[in-house]
Amino acid sequence: MDPVAHQRRRLKAGWLSRRLWRRRLVFWLGAVAVGVVGVGFAVASNWAQALFAKVSGPYPWAPVLITPIGMMLCALCASRYFPGSQGSGIPHAIAARTLRTRQDRDRLLSPRIIAGKIGLTVAALLCGASVGREGPTVQIGAAIMLQVARWGRLQQERGLILAGSAAGIAAAFNTPLAGIVFAIEEMSRSFEQRTSGLVFYTVIIAGIAALALSGNYTYFGTTSATVSSVEDWALVLICGIVGGLVGGAFSRLLVEGMRRAATWIAPQPLRRVAVFALACGVVVAIAGVATGGMTYGTGYEQARAAVEGHALPWFFWPAKLVATLATAVSGVPGGIFAPSLTVGAGLGDFIAQLAGSPSSGLLVVIGMAGYFAGVVQAPLTAFVIILEMTGNHANVIPLMLASAVGFAASKILAPEPLYHALAANIVQQARADAGVSSTAG
């Protein structure tokens, strides 16, 4: 065989293959789309929060009407027109990797879900619900990459769902390392060699697209405070233990609350969805009015202020926790990522005030790590995402310690990891629906 002809055939089948380059182009465009949509979603979310603040500032009692009615309408629209868009979105992406049929995955990661998730999360922020856009961006990123797999006839649907989820976190927080760690620890609970390249390249391309549009920034600001004494190390341990216990309690309450809510709603779905979401909205509105509006929305401004050394009222963190819990169980689309980090920031600031510590910025960041690790039970993701969001690399070891301690403490109250417990419920419901359909057929 002619060696030159053989080499030409190899090049044509490899680097010069039109089919291969078409698939690469489709994949790259999908990753860019995740970054662009993530930035657009962030802009729309910030606009919604600012508009709500403009209304609720001069009229602090207006949310008593706006928030319950708005949350009720969001929950009804999600249930009636966009089923599968409710809640965070991370459990839906995890469940989609477990489910195998096209129909089951389309219920969780379709173009309709993308539209509903974005529109209804923005609407929830517009009415003051305590939600974040980061969890929804995970579901949106997973849905975009699944559609890419379908349109480009790519075979690795599960791998692309994983990659899209990681890119969603990276684009939402401007934290590429956290996106990769999140994919490994939380989404797959393992690192599959065949999908590692997909995750890395998707995160890189989506991250570049997001950076090009929004620039480089630290999500929660920066602090120069570091651990400098034995007392500081003791407070790091306290933040980890208390944060983990409180985070575990939140996780347990959310899982049990959603299960009980689903059981109560099932006999009369639309009517009871409306009643339940309205009641949850009342709780959110009361928390907001009682705190002077501090618990509405993501809590980004409060957390950033605390990181930069501005003290928060002692009642902020429990009020924000209640508002976030009420919003999460209501069925309104929206995530708990940013609100949970905000609760952790408030808890860390509260501990700093009790201890009379001058290192309040440090304990705010440590409180975030302990509480967030307790909620999601993903300690690696917790410490990496907070490290990248605050830009203080001098606190790597304290953050790791608080995350590990928070994770261990949360297991006492919440044996099941939050997102995987919720994903198991989604998978169970999907299989039950499939069983009913096949029986009816």
CSV table of N, CA and C in Angstrom, one decimal, residues 51-112:
chain,number,residue,atom,x,y,z
A,51,LEU,N,-36.1,46.3,39.4
A,51,LEU,CA,-37.5,46.8,39.2
A,51,LEU,C,-38.3,46.5,40.5
A,52,PHE,N,-38.2,45.3,41.1
A,52,PHE,CA,-39.0,45.0,42.3
A,52,PHE,C,-38.5,46.0,43.4
A,53,ALA,N,-37.2,46.2,43.5
A,53,ALA,CA,-36.7,47.2,44.5
A,53,ALA,C,-37.3,48.6,44.4
A,54,LYS,N,-37.4,49.0,43.1
A,54,LYS,CA,-37.9,50.3,42.8
A,54,LYS,C,-39.4,50.5,43.3
A,55,VAL,N,-40.1,49.4,43.2
A,55,VAL,CA,-41.5,49.4,43.7
A,55,VAL,C,-41.6,49.2,45.2
A,56,SER,N,-40.9,48.2,45.7
A,56,SER,CA,-41.0,47.9,47.2
A,56,SER,C,-40.3,49.0,48.1
A,57,GLY,N,-39.3,49.7,47.5
A,57,GLY,CA,-38.6,50.7,48.3
A,57,GLY,C,-39.6,51.8,48.8
A,58,PRO,N,-40.2,52.5,47.9
A,58,PRO,CA,-41.2,53.6,48.3
A,58,PRO,C,-42.5,53.0,48.9
A,59,TYR,N,-42.8,51.8,48.6
A,59,TYR,CA,-44.1,51.2,49.1
A,59,TYR,C,-43.8,49.9,49.7
A,60,PRO,N,-43.2,49.9,50.9
A,60,PRO,CA,-42.8,48.6,51.6
A,60,PRO,C,-43.9,47.6,51.8
A,61,TRP,N,-45.1,48.0,51.9
A,61,TRP,CA,-46.2,47.1,52.1
A,61,TRP,C,-46.7,46.5,50.8
A,62,ALA,N,-46.3,47.0,49.6
A,62,ALA,CA,-46.8,46.5,48.3
A,62,ALA,C,-46.5,45.0,48.1
A,63,PRO,N,-45.3,44.5,48.6
A,63,PRO,CA,-45.1,43.0,48.4
A,63,PRO,C,-46.1,42.1,49.1
A,64,VAL,N,-46.8,42.7,50.1
A,64,VAL,CA,-47.9,41.8,50.8
A,64,VAL,C,-48.9,41.3,49.7
A,65,LEU,N,-49.1,42.1,48.7
A,65,LEU,CA,-50.0,41.7,47.6
A,65,LEU,C,-49.2,41.1,46.4
A,66,ILE,N,-48.1,41.8,46.0
A,66,ILE,CA,-47.4,41.4,44.8
A,66,ILE,C,-46.7,40.1,45.0
A,67,THR,N,-46.1,39.8,46.1
A,67,THR,CA,-45.3,38.6,46.3
A,67,THR,C,-46.2,37.3,46.3
A,68,PRO,N,-47.3,37.2,47.1
A,68,PRO,CA,-48.1,36.0,47.1
A,68,PRO,C,-48.8,35.8,45.8
A,69,ILE,N,-49.4,36.9,45.2
A,69,ILE,CA,-50.1,36.7,43.9
A,69,ILE,C,-49.1,36.3,42.8
A,70,GLY,N,-47.9,37.0,42.8
A,70,GLY,CA,-46.9,36.7,41.8
A,70,GLY,C,-46.4,35.3,41.9
A,71,MET,N,-46.1,34.8,43.1
A,71,MET,CA,-45.7,33.4,43.3
A,71,MET,C,-46.7,32.4,42.9
A,72,MET,N,-48.0,32.7,43.2
A,72,MET,CA,-49.1,31.8,42.8
A,72,MET,C,-49.2,31.7,41.3
A,73,LEU,N,-49.1,32.8,40.6
A,73,LEU,CA,-49.2,32.8,39.1
A,73,LEU,C,-48.0,32.0,38.5
A,74,CYS,N,-46.8,32.3,39.1
A,74,CYS,CA,-45.6,31.5,38.6
A,74,CYS,C,-45.7,30.0,38.8
A,75,ALA,N,-46.2,29.6,40.0
A,75,ALA,CA,-46.4,28.2,40.2
A,75,ALA,C,-47.4,27.6,39.3
A,76,LEU,N,-48.5,28.3,39.1
A,76,LEU,CA,-49.6,27.8,38.2
A,76,LEU,C,-49.1,27.7,36.8
A,77,CYS,N,-48.4,28.7,36.3
A,77,CYS,CA,-47.8,28.6,34.9
A,77,CYS,C,-46.9,27.4,34.8
A,78,ALA,N,-46.0,27.3,35.8
A,78,ALA,CA,-45.1,26.2,35.8
A,78,ALA,C,-45.8,24.8,35.7
A,79,SER,N,-46.8,24.7,36.6
A,79,SER,CA,-47.5,23.4,36.6
A,79,SER,C,-48.3,23.1,35.4
A,80,ARG,N,-49.0,24.2,34.9
A,80,ARG,CA,-49.9,24.0,33.7
A,80,ARG,C,-49.2,24.0,32.4
A,81,TYR,N,-48.3,24.9,32.2
A,81,TYR,CA,-47.7,25.1,30.8
A,81,TYR,C,-46.2,24.6,30.7
A,82,PHE,N,-45.5,24.6,31.8
A,82,PHE,CA,-44.1,24.2,31.8
A,82,PHE,C,-43.8,23.2,32.9
A,83,PRO,N,-44.5,22.1,32.9
A,83,PRO,CA,-44.1,21.0,33.9
A,83,PRO,C,-42.7,20.6,33.7
A,84,GLY,N,-42.0,20.5,34.8
A,84,GLY,CA,-40.6,20.1,34.8
A,84,GLY,C,-39.7,21.3,35.0
A,85,SER,N,-40.3,22.5,35.0
A,85,SER,CA,-39.5,23.7,35.2
A,85,SER,C,-39.5,24.2,36.7
A,86,GLN,N,-40.2,23.5,37.6
A,86,GLN,CA,-40.4,23.9,39.0
A,86,GLN,C,-39.0,23.7,39.7
A,87,GLY,N,-38.8,24.6,40.7
A,87,GLY,CA,-37.7,24.4,41.6
A,87,GLY,C,-36.4,24.8,41.0
A,88,SER,N,-35.3,24.2,41.6
A,88,SER,CA,-34.0,24.6,41.3
A,88,SER,C,-33.5,24.3,39.9
A,89,GLY,N,-33.7,23.1,39.4
A,89,GLY,CA,-33.3,22.7,38.1
A,89,GLY,C,-32.1,21.7,38.1
A,90,ILE,N,-31.3,21.8,39.2
A,90,ILE,CA,-30.2,20.8,39.3
A,90,ILE,C,-30.7,19.4,39.5
A,91,PRO,N,-31.7,19.1,40.4
A,91,PRO,CA,-32.2,17.7,40.4
A,91,PRO,C,-32.8,17.2,39.1
A,92,HIS,N,-33.3,18.1,38.3
A,92,HIS,CA,-33.9,17.7,37.0
A,92,HIS,C,-32.7,17.3,36.0
A,93,ALA,N,-31.6,18.0,36.1
A,93,ALA,CA,-30.5,17.7,35.2
A,93,ALA,C,-29.9,16.3,35.7
A,94,ILE,N,-29.8,16.1,37.0
A,94,ILE,CA,-29.3,14.8,37.5
A,94,ILE,C,-30.3,13.7,37.1
A,95,ALA,N,-31.5,13.9,37.2
A,95,ALA,CA,-32.5,12.9,36.9
A,95,ALA,C,-32.5,12.6,35.4
A,96,ALA,N,-32.2,13.6,34.6
A,96,ALA,CA,-32.2,13.4,33.1
A,96,ALA,C,-31.0,12.5,32.7
A,97,ARG,N,-30.0,12.5,33.5
A,97,ARG,CA,-28.8,11.6,33.2
A,97,ARG,C,-29.2,10.1,33.6
A,98,THR,N,-30.1,10.0,34.5
A,98,THR,CA,-30.6,8.7,35.0
A,98,THR,C,-31.6,8.1,34.0
A,99,LEU,N,-32.5,8.9,33.6
A,99,LEU,CA,-33.6,8.5,32.7
A,99,LEU,C,-33.0,8.2,31.3
A,100,ARG,N,-33.5,7.2,30.6
A,100,ARG,CA,-32.9,6.8,29.3
A,100,ARG,C,-33.7,7.2,28.1
A,101,THR,N,-35.1,7.2,28.2
A,101,THR,CA,-35.9,7.4,27.0
A,101,THR,C,-35.9,8.9,26.6
A,102,ARG,N,-36.1,9.1,25.3
A,102,ARG,CA,-36.1,10.5,24.8
A,102,ARG,C,-37.3,11.3,25.4
A,103,GLN,N,-38.4,10.6,25.5
A,103,GLN,CA,-39.6,11.3,26.1
A,103,GLN,C,-39.4,11.7,27.5
A,104,ASP,N,-38.8,10.9,28.3
A,104,ASP,CA,-38.5,11.2,29.7
A,104,ASP,C,-37.5,12.4,29.8
A,105,ARG,N,-36.5,12.4,29.0
A,105,ARG,CA,-35.5,13.5,29.0
A,105,ARG,C,-36.1,14.8,28.5
A,106,ASP,N,-37.0,14.7,27.5
A,106,ASP,CA,-37.6,15.9,27.0
A,106,ASP,C,-38.6,16.6,28.0
A,107,ARG,N,-39.1,15.8,28.9
A,107,ARG,CA,-39.9,16.4,30.0
A,107,ARG,C,-39.1,17.3,30.9
A,108,LEU,N,-37.8,17.1,31.0
A,108,LEU,CA,-37.0,17.8,31.9
A,108,LEU,C,-36.0,18.8,31.2
A,109,LEU,N,-35.6,18.5,29.9
A,109,LEU,CA,-34.6,19.3,29.3
A,109,LEU,C,-35.0,19.6,27.8
A,110,SER,N,-36.1,20.2,27.6
A,110,SER,CA,-36.6,20.6,26.3
A,110,SER,C,-36.5,22.1,26.0
A,111,PRO,N,-36.6,22.5,24.8
A,111,PRO,CA,-36.6,24.0,24.5
A,111,PRO,C,-37.8,24.7,25.3
A,112,ARG,N,-38.9,24.0,25.4
A,112,ARG,CA,-40.0,24.6,26.2
A,112,ARG,C,-39.5,24.8,27.7
